[in-house]
JSON list of C-alpha atoms and ligand atoms in Angstrom, two decimals:
[
{"chain": "J", "resi": 1, "resn": "MET", "atom": "CA", "xyz": [-158.79, 36.55, -9.86]},
{"chain": "J", "resi": 2, "resn": "LYS", "atom": "CA", "xyz": [-159.19, 35.27, -13.41]},
{"chain": "J", "resi": 3, "resn": "VAL", "atom": "CA", "xyz": [-157.41, 37.34, -16.04]},
{"chain": "J", "resi": 4, "resn": "SER", "atom": "CA", "xyz": [-157.47, 37.03, -19.82]},
{"chain": "J", "resi": 5, "resn": "ILE", "atom": "CA", "xyz": [-154.85, 38.31, -22.21]},
{"chain": "J", "resi": 6, "resn": "VAL", "atom": "CA", "xyz": [-155.84, 39.08, -25.82]},
{"chain": "J", "resi": 7, "resn": "GLY", "atom": "CA", "xyz": [-152.68, 38.85, -27.92]},
{"chain": "J", "resi": 8, "resn": "SER", "atom": "CA", "xyz": [-149.95, 36.56, -26.63]},
{"chain": "J", "resi": 9, "resn": "GLY", "atom": "CA", "xyz": [-146.83, 38.07, -28.18]},
{"chain": "J", "resi": 10, "resn": "TYR", "atom": "CA", "xyz": [-143.95, 39.63, -26.26]},
{"chain": "J", "resi": 11, "resn": "VAL", "atom": "CA", "xyz": [-146.10, 41.93, -24.13]},
{"chain": "J", "resi": 12, "resn": "GLY", "atom": "CA", "xyz": [-149.07, 39.58, -23.66]},
{"chain": "J", "resi": 13, "resn": "ILE", "atom": "CA", "xyz": [-147.19, 36.46, -22.59]},
{"chain": "J", "resi": 14, "resn": "ILE", "atom": "CA", "xyz": [-145.06, 38.34, -20.06]},
{"chain": "J", "resi": 15, "resn": "THR", "atom": "CA", "xyz": [-148.04, 40.27, -18.68]},
{"chain": "J", "resi": 16, "resn": "GLY", "atom": "CA", "xyz": [-150.09, 37.09, -18.35]},
{"chain": "J", "resi": 17, "resn": "LEU", "atom": "CA", "xyz": [-147.35, 35.07, -16.73]},
{"chain": "J", "resi": 18, "resn": "GLY", "atom": "CA", "xyz": [-146.75, 37.94, -14.32]},
{"chain": "J", "resi": 19, "resn": "PHE", "atom": "CA", "xyz": [-150.39, 37.60, -13.25]},
{"chain": "J", "resi": 20, "resn": "ALA", "atom": "CA", "xyz": [-149.98, 33.82, -12.96]},
{"chain": "J", "resi": 21, "resn": "GLU", "atom": "CA", "xyz": [-146.86, 34.27, -10.84]},
{"chain": "J", "resi": 22, "resn": "PHE", "atom": "CA", "xyz": [-148.94, 36.35, -8.41]},
{"chain": "J", "resi": 23, "resn": "GLY", "atom": "CA", "xyz": [-151.48, 33.54, -8.08]},
{"chain": "J", "resi": 24, "resn": "ASN", "atom": "CA", "xyz": [-154.08, 34.49, -10.69]},
{"chain": "J", "resi": 25, "resn": "GLU", "atom": "CA", "xyz": [-155.66, 32.12, -13.21]},
{"chain": "J", "resi": 26, "resn": "VAL", "atom": "CA", "xyz": [-154.85, 33.25, -16.75]},
{"chain": "J", "resi": 27, "resn": "VAL", "atom": "CA", "xyz": [-156.43, 32.61, -20.16]},
{"chain": "J", "resi": 28, "resn": "PHE", "atom": "CA", "xyz": [-154.42, 33.65, -23.23]},
{"chain": "J", "resi": 29, "resn": "VAL", "atom": "CA", "xyz": [-156.50, 34.39, -26.34]},
{"chain": "J", "resi": 30, "resn": "ASP", "atom": "CA", "xyz": [-154.65, 34.61, -29.64]},
{"chain": "J", "resi": 31, "resn": "LEU", "atom": "CA", "xyz": [-155.61, 34.15, -33.29]},
{"chain": "J", "resi": 32, "resn": "ASP", "atom": "CA", "xyz": [-152.30, 32.43, -34.03]},
{"chain": "J", "resi": 33, "resn": "GLU", "atom": "CA", "xyz": [-152.97, 28.72, -33.48]},
{"chain": "J", "resi": 34, "resn": "ARG", "atom": "CA", "xyz": [-149.26, 27.90, -33.38]},
{"chain": "J", "resi": 35, "resn": "LYS", "atom": "CA", "xyz": [-148.76, 30.26, -30.45]},
{"chain": "J", "resi": 36, "resn": "VAL", "atom": "CA", "xyz": [-151.81, 28.83, -28.68]},
{"chain": "J", "resi": 37, "resn": "GLU", "atom": "CA", "xyz": [-150.55, 25.26, -29.12]},
{"chain": "J", "resi": 38, "resn": "LYS", "atom": "CA", "xyz": [-147.10, 26.22, -27.88]},
{"chain": "J", "resi": 39, "resn": "ILE", "atom": "CA", "xyz": [-148.45, 27.91, -24.75]},
{"chain": "J", "resi": 40, "resn": "ASN", "atom": "CA", "xyz": [-150.61, 24.88, -23.99]},
{"chain": "J", "resi": 41, "resn": "ARG", "atom": "CA", "xyz": [-147.48, 22.70, -24.28]},
{"chain": "J", "resi": 42, "resn": "TYR", "atom": "CA", "xyz": [-145.78, 25.13, -21.85]},
{"chain": "J", "resi": 43, "resn": "GLU", "atom": "CA", "xyz": [-143.39, 26.24, -24.59]},
{"chain": "J", "resi": 44, "resn": "PRO", "atom": "CA", "xyz": [-142.57, 29.96, -25.03]},
{"chain": "J", "resi": 45, "resn": "PRO", "atom": "CA", "xyz": [-144.44, 31.43, -28.04]},
{"chain": "J", "resi": 46, "resn": "VAL", "atom": "CA", "xyz": [-141.67, 34.05, -28.42]},
{"chain": "J", "resi": 47, "resn": "TYR", "atom": "CA", "xyz": [-138.06, 34.22, -27.28]},
{"chain": "J", "resi": 48, "resn": "GLU", "atom": "CA", "xyz": [-137.56, 36.06, -24.01]},
{"chain": "J", "resi": 49, "resn": "LYS", "atom": "CA", "xyz": [-134.83, 35.31, -21.49]},
{"chain": "J", "resi": 50, "resn": "GLY", "atom": "CA", "xyz": [-136.21, 33.37, -18.49]},
{"chain": "J", "resi": 51, "resn": "LEU", "atom": "CA", "xyz": [-139.62, 32.82, -20.11]},
{"chain": "J", "resi": 52, "resn": "LYS", "atom": "CA", "xyz": [-139.29, 29.02, -20.32]},
{"chain": "J", "resi": 53, "resn": "GLU", "atom": "CA", "xyz": [-138.56, 28.80, -16.59]},
{"chain": "J", "resi": 54, "resn": "LEU", "atom": "CA", "xyz": [-141.44, 31.18, -15.79]},
{"chain": "J", "resi": 55, "resn": "MET", "atom": "CA", "xyz": [-143.82, 29.04, -17.84]},
{"chain": "J", "resi": 56, "resn": "LYS", "atom": "CA", "xyz": [-142.68, 25.84, -16.15]},
{"chain": "J", "resi": 57, "resn": "ARG", "atom": "CA", "xyz": [-142.94, 27.37, -12.69]},
{"chain": "J", "resi": 58, "resn": "ASN", "atom": "CA", "xyz": [-146.55, 28.43, -13.34]},
{"chain": "J", "resi": 59, "resn": "PHE", "atom": "CA", "xyz": [-147.59, 25.13, -14.90]},
{"chain": "J", "resi": 60, "resn": "GLY", "atom": "CA", "xyz": [-151.35, 24.58, -14.45]},
{"chain": "J", "resi": 61, "resn": "LYS", "atom": "CA", "xyz": [-152.19, 28.25, -13.81]},
{"chain": "J", "resi": 62, "resn": "TYR", "atom": "CA", "xyz": [-152.75, 29.22, -17.45]},
{"chain": "J", "resi": 63, "resn": "THR", "atom": "CA", "xyz": [-154.26, 27.97, -20.69]},
{"chain": "J", "resi": 64, "resn": "ALA", "atom": "CA", "xyz": [-154.41, 29.37, -24.22]},
{"chain": "J", "resi": 65, "resn": "THR", "atom": "CA", "xyz": [-157.20, 29.41, -26.77]},
{"chain": "J", "resi": 66, "resn": "THR", "atom": "CA", "xyz": [-158.35, 30.99, -30.04]},
{"chain": "J", "resi": 67, "resn": "ASP", "atom": "CA", "xyz": [-161.89, 31.17, -28.60]},
{"chain": "J", "resi": 68, "resn": "TYR", "atom": "CA", "xyz": [-162.94, 34.64, -27.41]},
{"chain": "J", "resi": 69, "resn": "ASP", "atom": "CA", "xyz": [-165.83, 33.13, -25.46]},
{"chain": "J", "resi": 70, "resn": "LYS", "atom": "CA", "xyz": [-163.28, 31.85, -22.94]},
{"chain": "J", "resi": 71, "resn": "MET", "atom": "CA", "xyz": [-162.37, 35.48, -22.29]},
{"chain": "J", "resi": 72, "resn": "VAL", "atom": "CA", "xyz": [-165.72, 36.20, -20.65]},
{"chain": "J", "resi": 73, "resn": "GLU", "atom": "CA", "xyz": [-165.08, 33.40, -18.15]},
{"chain": "J", "resi": 74, "resn": "THR", "atom": "CA", "xyz": [-162.50, 35.75, -16.61]},
{"chain": "J", "resi": 75, "resn": "ASP", "atom": "CA", "xyz": [-162.94, 39.01, -14.64]},
{"chain": "J", "resi": 76, "resn": "LEU", "atom": "CA", "xyz": [-160.48, 41.23, -16.43]},
{"chain": "J", "resi": 77, "resn": "THR", "atom": "CA", "xyz": [-159.03, 41.38, -19.96]},
{"chain": "J", "resi": 78, "resn": "PHE", "atom": "CA", "xyz": [-155.78, 42.99, -21.05]},
{"chain": "J", "resi": 79, "resn": "MET", "atom": "CA", "xyz": [-155.60, 43.77, -24.77]},
{"chain": "J", "resi": 80, "resn": "CYS", "atom": "CA", "xyz": [-152.00, 43.29, -25.96]},
{"chain": "J", "resi": 81, "resn": "VAL", "atom": "CA", "xyz": [-152.38, 43.03, -29.75]},
{"chain": "J", "resi": 82, "resn": "GLY", "atom": "CA", "xyz": [-149.84, 44.64, -32.05]},
{"chain": "J", "resi": 83, "resn": "THR", "atom": "CA", "xyz": [-150.11, 48.23, -33.32]},
{"chain": "J", "resi": 84, "resn": "PRO", "atom": "CA", "xyz": [-147.72, 48.46, -36.29]},
{"chain": "J", "resi": 85, "resn": "SER", "atom": "CA", "xyz": [-146.93, 51.74, -38.01]},
{"chain": "J", "resi": 86, "resn": "LYS", "atom": "CA", "xyz": [-148.34, 52.57, -41.43]},
{"chain": "J", "resi": 87, "resn": "GLU", "atom": "CA", "xyz": [-146.14, 53.99, -44.19]},
{"chain": "J", "resi": 88, "resn": "ASP", "atom": "CA", "xyz": [-147.24, 57.52, -43.31]},
{"chain": "J", "resi": 89, "resn": "GLY", "atom": "CA", "xyz": [-146.16, 57.00, -39.70]},
{"chain": "J", "resi": 90, "resn": "SER", "atom": "CA", "xyz": [-149.65, 56.73, -38.24]},
{"chain": "J", "resi": 91, "resn": "THR", "atom": "CA", "xyz": [-150.67, 53.71, -36.19]},
{"chain": "J", "resi": 92, "resn": "ASP", "atom": "CA", "xyz": [-152.46, 50.84, -37.89]},
{"chain": "J", "resi": 93, "resn": "LEU", "atom": "CA", "xyz": [-155.34, 50.02, -35.56]},
{"chain": "J", "resi": 94, "resn": "LYS", "atom": "CA", "xyz": [-156.66, 47.00, -37.48]},
{"chain": "J", "resi": 95, "resn": "TYR", "atom": "CA", "xyz": [-155.70, 44.50, -34.74]},
{"chain": "J", "resi": 96, "resn": "VAL", "atom": "CA", "xyz": [-157.10, 46.75, -32.00]},
{"chain": "J", "resi": 97, "resn": "GLU", "atom": "CA", "xyz": [-160.35, 47.20, -33.93]},
{"chain": "J", "resi": 98, "resn": "PHE", "atom": "CA", "xyz": [-160.71, 43.50, -34.70]},
{"chain": "J", "resi": 99, "resn": "ALA", "atom": "CA", "xyz": [-159.98, 42.51, -31.09]},
{"chain": "J", "resi": 100, "resn": "SER", "atom": "CA", "xyz": [-162.46, 45.15, -29.85]},
{"chain": "J", "resi": 101, "resn": "LYS", "atom": "CA", "xyz": [-165.19, 43.67, -32.06]},
{"chain": "J", "resi": 102, "resn": "GLU", "atom": "CA", "xyz": [-164.48, 40.18, -30.75]},
{"chain": "J", "resi": 103, "resn": "ILE", "atom": "CA", "xyz": [-164.53, 41.48, -27.17]},
{"chain": "J", "resi": 104, "resn": "GLU", "atom": "CA", "xyz": [-167.84, 43.21, -27.86]},
{"chain": "J", "resi": 105, "resn": "ARG", "atom": "CA", "xyz": [-169.32, 39.99, -29.27]},
{"chain": "J", "resi": 106, "resn": "ALA", "atom": "CA", "xyz": [-168.12, 37.93, -26.32]},
{"chain": "J", "resi": 107, "resn": "LEU", "atom": "CA", "xyz": [-169.29, 40.50, -23.73]},
{"chain": "J", "resi": 108, "resn": "THR", "atom": "CA", "xyz": [-172.78, 40.61, -25.24]},
{"chain": "J", "resi": 109, "resn": "ASN", "atom": "CA", "xyz": [-173.39, 37.17, -23.70]},
{"chain": "J", "resi": 110, "resn": "LYS", "atom": "CA", "xyz": [-172.04, 38.08, -20.26]},
{"chain": "J", "resi": 111, "resn": "ASP", "atom": "CA", "xyz": [-174.25, 39.49, -17.52]},
{"chain": "J", "resi": 112, "resn": "ASP", "atom": "CA", "xyz": [-171.54, 40.08, -14.91]},
{"chain": "J", "resi": 113, "resn": "PHE", "atom": "CA", "xyz": [-169.26, 43.10, -14.89]},
{"chain": "J", "resi": 114, "resn": "HIS", "atom": "CA", "xyz": [-166.06, 42.70, -16.91]},
{"chain": "J", "resi": 115, "resn": "ALA", "atom": "CA", "xyz": [-163.13, 45.09, -17.17]},
{"chain": "J", "resi": 116, "resn": "VAL", "atom": "CA", "xyz": [-161.09, 45.67, -20.33]},
{"chain": "J", "resi": 117, "resn": "VAL", "atom": "CA", "xyz": [-157.64, 47.27, -20.19]},
{"chain": "J", "resi": 118, "resn": "ILE", "atom": "CA", "xyz": [-155.79, 48.44, -23.31]},
{"chain": "J", "resi": 119, "resn": "LYS", "atom": "CA", "xyz": [-152.07, 47.70, -23.05]},
{"chain": "J", "resi": 120, "resn": "SER", "atom": "CA", "xyz": [-151.35, 47.96, -26.78]},
{"chain": "J", "resi": 121, "resn": "THR", "atom": "CA", "xyz": [-149.54, 51.19, -27.61]},
{"chain": "J", "resi": 122, "resn": "VAL", "atom": "CA", "xyz": [-152.07, 53.68, -28.98]},
{"chain": "J", "resi": 123, "resn": "VAL", "atom": "CA", "xyz": [-152.22, 57.47, -29.15]},
{"chain": "J", "resi": 124, "resn": "PRO", "atom": "CA", "xyz": [-154.21, 59.29, -26.45]},
{"chain": "J", "resi": 125, "resn": "GLY", "atom": "CA", "xyz": [-157.94, 59.17, -27.16]},
{"chain": "J", "resi": 126, "resn": "THR", "atom": "CA", "xyz": [-157.91, 55.76, -28.87]},
{"chain": "J", "resi": 127, "resn": "THR", "atom": "CA", "xyz": [-159.49, 53.91, -25.94]},
{"chain": "J", "resi": 128, "resn": "GLU", "atom": "CA", "xyz": [-162.25, 56.53, -25.68]},
{"chain": "J", "resi": 129, "resn": "ASN", "atom": "CA", "xyz": [-162.82, 57.18, -29.39]},
{"chain": "J", "resi": 130, "resn": "VAL", "atom": "CA", "xyz": [-162.11, 53.83, -31.05]},
{"chain": "J", "resi": 131, "resn": "VAL", "atom": "CA", "xyz": [-162.33, 50.95, -28.55]},
{"chain": "J", "resi": 132, "resn": "LYS", "atom": "CA", "xyz": [-165.25, 52.22, -26.44]},
{"chain": "J", "resi": 133, "resn": "PRO", "atom": "CA", "xyz": [-167.70, 52.82, -29.34]},
{"chain": "J", "resi": 134, "resn": "ILE", "atom": "CA", "xyz": [-166.91, 49.42, -30.86]},
{"chain": "J", "resi": 135, "resn": "ILE", "atom": "CA", "xyz": [-167.54, 47.55, -27.60]},
{"chain": "J", "resi": 136, "resn": "GLU", "atom": "CA", "xyz": [-170.69, 49.57, -26.83]},
{"chain": "J", "resi": 137, "resn": "LYS", "atom": "CA", "xyz": [-172.16, 49.37, -30.36]},
{"chain": "J", "resi": 138, "resn": "GLU", "atom": "CA", "xyz": [-173.83, 45.96, -30.50]},
{"chain": "J", "resi": 139, "resn": "SER", "atom": "CA", "xyz": [-173.42, 44.76, -26.93]},
{"chain": "J", "resi": 140, "resn": "GLY", "atom": "CA", "xyz": [-175.97, 47.19, -25.52]},
{"chain": "J", "resi": 141, "resn": "LYS", "atom": "CA", "xyz": [-173.54, 47.82, -22.66]},
{"chain": "J", "resi": 142, "resn": "LYS", "atom": "CA", "xyz": [-172.22, 51.15, -21.42]},
{"chain": "J", "resi": 143, "resn": "ALA", "atom": "CA", "xyz": [-168.60, 51.70, -20.49]},
{"chain": "J", "resi": 144, "resn": "PHE", "atom": "CA", "xyz": [-167.95, 52.49, -16.79]},
{"chain": "J", "resi": 145, "resn": "ASN", "atom": "CA", "xyz": [-171.39, 51.17, -15.95]},
{"chain": "J", "resi": 146, "resn": "ASP", "atom": "CA", "xyz": [-171.76, 47.69, -17.46]},
{"chain": "J", "resi": 147, "resn": "PHE", "atom": "CA", "xyz": [-168.09, 47.12, -18.18]},
{"chain": "J", "resi": 148, "resn": "GLY", "atom": "CA", "xyz": [-164.85, 48.74, -17.07]},
{"chain": "J", "resi": 149, "resn": "LEU", "atom": "CA", "xyz": [-162.49, 50.31, -19.57]},
{"chain": "J", "resi": 150, "resn": "ALA", "atom": "CA", "xyz": [-158.96, 51.53, -18.89]},
{"chain": "J", "resi": 151, "resn": "MET", "atom": "CA", "xyz": [-155.60, 52.17, -20.48]},
{"chain": "J", "resi": 152, "resn": "ASN", "atom": "CA", "xyz": [-152.38, 50.77, -19.04]},
{"chain": "J", "resi": 153, "resn": "LEU", "atom": "CA", "xyz": [-149.47, 52.58, -20.59]},
{"chain": "J", "resi": 154, "resn": "SER", "atom": "CA", "xyz": [-145.93, 52.00, -19.40]},
{"chain": "J", "resi": 155, "resn": "PHE", "atom": "CA", "xyz": [-142.56, 53.14, -20.67]},
{"chain": "O", "resi": 1, "resn": "NAD", "atom": "N1", "xyz": [-148.10, 49.03, -22.45]},
{"chain": "O", "resi": 1, "resn": "NAD", "atom": "C1", "xyz": [-146.87, 48.52, -22.42]},
{"chain": "O", "resi": 1, "resn": "NAD", "atom": "O1", "xyz": [-146.28, 48.35, -21.37]},
{"chain": "O", "resi": 1, "resn": "NAD", "atom": "C2", "xyz": [-146.19, 48.13, -23.69]},
{"chain": "O", "resi": 1, "resn": "NAD", "atom": "C3", "xyz": [-144.82, 47.90, -23.74]},
{"chain": "O", "resi": 1, "resn": "NAD", "atom": "C4", "xyz": [-144.26, 47.52, -24.93]},
{"chain": "O", "resi": 1, "resn": "NAD", "atom": "C5", "xyz": [-145.08, 47.36, -26.05]},
{"chain": "O", "resi": 1, "resn": "NAD", "atom": "N2", "xyz": [-146.41, 47.59, -25.95]},
{"chain": "O", "resi": 1, "resn": "NAD", "atom": "C6", "xyz": [-147.34, 47.40, -27.08]},
{"chain": "O", "resi": 1, "resn": "NAD", "atom": "O2", "xyz": [-148.00, 46.15, -26.90]},
{"chain": "O", "resi": 1, "resn": "NAD", "atom": "C7", "xyz": [-148.48, 45.72, -28.16]},
{"chain": "O", "resi": 1, "resn": "NAD", "atom": "C8", "xyz": [-148.06, 44.30, -28.43]},
{"chain": "O", "resi": 1, "resn": "NAD", "atom": "O3", "xyz": [-146.66, 44.26, -28.67]},
{"chain": "O", "resi": 1, "resn": "NAD", "atom": "P1", "xyz": [-145.94, 42.87, -28.88]},
{"chain": "O", "resi": 1, "resn": "NAD", "atom": "O4", "xyz": [-144.51, 43.19, -29.07]},
{"chain": "O", "resi": 1, "resn": "NAD", "atom": "O5", "xyz": [-146.34, 41.92, -27.81]},
{"chain": "O", "resi": 1, "resn": "NAD", "atom": "O6", "xyz": [-146.60, 42.39, -30.28]},
{"chain": "O", "resi": 1, "resn": "NAD", "atom": "P2", "xyz": [-146.54, 40.94, -30.94]},
{"chain": "O", "resi": 1, "resn": "NAD", "atom": "O7", "xyz": [-146.70, 41.13, -32.38]},
{"chain": "O", "resi": 1, "resn": "NAD", "atom": "O8", "xyz": [-145.38, 40.16, -30.41]},
{"chain": "O", "resi": 1, "resn": "NAD", "atom": "O9", "xyz": [-147.85, 40.22, -30.35]},
{"chain": "O", "resi": 1, "resn": "NAD", "atom": "C9", "xyz": [-149.15, 40.56, -30.74]},
{"chain": "O", "resi": 1, "resn": "NAD", "atom": "C10", "xyz": [-150.00, 39.29, -30.65]},
{"chain": "O", "resi": 1, "resn": "NAD", "atom": "O10", "xyz": [-151.35, 39.64, -30.88]},
{"chain": "O", "resi": 1, "resn": "NAD", "atom": "C11", "xyz": [-151.95, 38.60, -31.64]},
{"chain": "O", "resi": 1, "resn": "NAD", "atom": "N3", "xyz": [-153.17, 39.12, -32.23]},
{"chain": "O", "resi": 1, "resn": "NAD", "atom": "C12", "xyz": [-153.32, 40.01, -33.27]},
{"chain": "O", "resi": 1, "resn": "NAD", "atom": "N4", "xyz": [-154.61, 40.30, -33.48]},
{"chain": "O", "resi": 1, "resn": "NAD", "atom": "C13", "xyz": [-155.31, 39.60, -32.56]},
{"chain": "O", "resi": 1, "resn": "NAD", "atom": "C14", "xyz": [-156.68, 39.50, -32.23]},
{"chain": "O", "resi": 1, "resn": "NAD", "atom": "N5", "xyz": [-157.62, 40.20, -32.89]},
{"chain": "O", "resi": 1, "resn": "NAD", "atom": "N6", "xyz": [-157.04, 38.68, -31.23]},
{"chain": "O", "resi": 1, "resn": "NAD", "atom": "C15", "xyz": [-156.13, 37.99, -30.53]},
{"chain": "O", "resi": 1, "resn": "NAD", "atom": "N7", "xyz": [-154.81, 38.05, -30.77]},
{"chain": "O", "resi": 1, "resn": "NAD", "atom": "C16", "xyz": [-154.40, 38.84, -31.77]},
{"chain": "O", "resi": 1, "resn": "NAD", "atom": "C17", "xyz": [-150.88, 38.17, -32.61]},
{"chain": "O", "resi": 1, "resn": "NAD", "atom": "O11", "xyz": [-151.11, 36.87, -33.12]},
{"chain": "O", "resi": 1, "resn": "NAD", "atom": "C18", "xyz": [-149.65, 38.22, -31.70]},
{"chain": "O", "resi": 1, "resn": "NAD", "atom": "O12", "xyz": [-149.44, 36.98, -31.03]},
{"chain": "O", "resi": 1, "resn": "NAD", "atom": "C19", "xyz": [-147.96, 46.75, -29.18]},
{"chain": "O", "resi": 1, "resn": "NAD", "atom": "O13", "xyz": [-148.95, 47.73, -29.38]},
{"chain": "O", "resi": 1, "resn": "NAD", "atom": "C20", "xyz": [-146.77, 47.34, -28.46]},
{"chain": "O", "resi": 1, "resn": "NAD", "atom": "O14", "xyz": [-146.44, 48.61, -28.94]},
{"chain": "O", "resi": 1, "resn": "NAD", "atom": "C21", "xyz": [-146.99, 47.96, -24.80]}
]
């Protein structure tokens, strides 16, 4: 299977390399060019014990890019962008919203089914009420029919 990871920080890089370790082809999409360059040089974009070895072991199974169009060349996308807290304690969804818009734009040009999984930490209802309408808006696609949409929360 081909898997894409949107957001290649602590959660994204480990999730993606886990998929690579199990034999999948992985595309990391991140807006941070320095992280993308590092991943393509097989250097850890963040510090995590054992990450360097994991990256070396899976050499050739993954690439990184800033180009969302590469995302649609995969079957499944995990969104792992940050969700920082605002001063009032609520979650700032700006990265989730921006990534959702880019996913929507990229999916508009894809005929095949594509599944999107939200791994970023969001409050219940965010996938349904924030991500789904953004992806559906301009793409002309319907969730659970033209594209899959799920939440992958873990503690
Ligand atoms: N579900 C889980 O198992 C689990 C576990 C721990 C944390 N989390 C959550 O995962 C999320 C990511 O955490 P982290 O520690 O990896 O954050 P991080 O800040 O280390 O990484 C986020 C990455 O997303 C990139 N990014 C931001 N906007 C983007 C966009 N529009 N397109 C592409 N890339 C973009 C950033 O450049 C950065 O590399 C947070 O919401 C965190 O709470 C989830």
